[in-house]
Short mmCIF file of C-alpha atoms in Angstrom, two decimals:
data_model
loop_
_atom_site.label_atom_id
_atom_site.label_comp_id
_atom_site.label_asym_id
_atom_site.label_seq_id
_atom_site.Cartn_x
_atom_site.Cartn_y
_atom_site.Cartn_z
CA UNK A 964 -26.36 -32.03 -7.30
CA UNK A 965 -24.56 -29.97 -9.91
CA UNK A 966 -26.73 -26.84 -8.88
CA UNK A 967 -25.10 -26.97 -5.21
CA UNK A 968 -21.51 -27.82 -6.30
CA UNK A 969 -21.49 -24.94 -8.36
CA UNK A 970 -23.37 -22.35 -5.65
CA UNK A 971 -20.51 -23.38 -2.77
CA UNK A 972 -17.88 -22.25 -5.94
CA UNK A 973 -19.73 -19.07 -6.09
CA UNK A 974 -19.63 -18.40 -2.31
CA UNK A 975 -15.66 -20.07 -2.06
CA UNK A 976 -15.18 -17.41 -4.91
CA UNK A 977 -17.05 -14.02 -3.20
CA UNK A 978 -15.17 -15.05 -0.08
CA UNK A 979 -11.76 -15.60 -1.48
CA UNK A 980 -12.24 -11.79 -2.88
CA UNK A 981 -13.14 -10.40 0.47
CA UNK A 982 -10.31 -12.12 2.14
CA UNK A 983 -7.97 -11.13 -0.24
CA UNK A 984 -8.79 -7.26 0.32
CA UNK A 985 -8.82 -8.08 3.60
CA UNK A 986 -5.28 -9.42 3.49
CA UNK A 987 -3.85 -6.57 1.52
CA UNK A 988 -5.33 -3.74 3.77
CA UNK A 989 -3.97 -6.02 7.24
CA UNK A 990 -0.59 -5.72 5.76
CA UNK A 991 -1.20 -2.41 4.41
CA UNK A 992 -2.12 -1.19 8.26
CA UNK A 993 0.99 -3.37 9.20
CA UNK A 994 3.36 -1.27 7.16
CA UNK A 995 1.86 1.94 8.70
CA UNK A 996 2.70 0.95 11.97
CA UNK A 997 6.33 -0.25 11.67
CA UNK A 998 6.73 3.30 9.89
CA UNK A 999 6.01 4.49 13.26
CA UNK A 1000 7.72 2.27 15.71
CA UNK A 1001 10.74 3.46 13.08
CA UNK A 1002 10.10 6.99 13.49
CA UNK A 1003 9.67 7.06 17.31
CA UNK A 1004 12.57 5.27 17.40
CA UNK A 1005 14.54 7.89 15.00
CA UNK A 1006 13.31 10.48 17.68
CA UNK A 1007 14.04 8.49 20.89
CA UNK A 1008 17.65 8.04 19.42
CA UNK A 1009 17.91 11.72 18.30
CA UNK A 1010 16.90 13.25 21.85
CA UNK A 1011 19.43 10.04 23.38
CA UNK A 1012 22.20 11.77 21.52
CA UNK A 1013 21.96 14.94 22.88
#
């Protein structure tokens, strides 16, 4: 009994890790891409303007 409580902590464990880098590189992607939307927006405004 104790042997498979403490193998699901194990695998809970190795998968919290892998979500976590998971997380960090979704919102990592995330900030790339509102970078863009605000630099094609920049641009779209700049060429508006003139």
């Amino acid at each position: 009994m104790m042997m498979s409580i403490a193998f699901i902590a194990i695998i809970y464990f190795i998968i919290g890790i892998f979500a976590r880098e998971i997380f960090r590189t979704v919102l990592k992607e995330l900030d790339d891409v509102k970078e863009g939307i605000k630099k094609a927006n920049d641009l779209a405004e700049s060429q508006a303007e003139r």
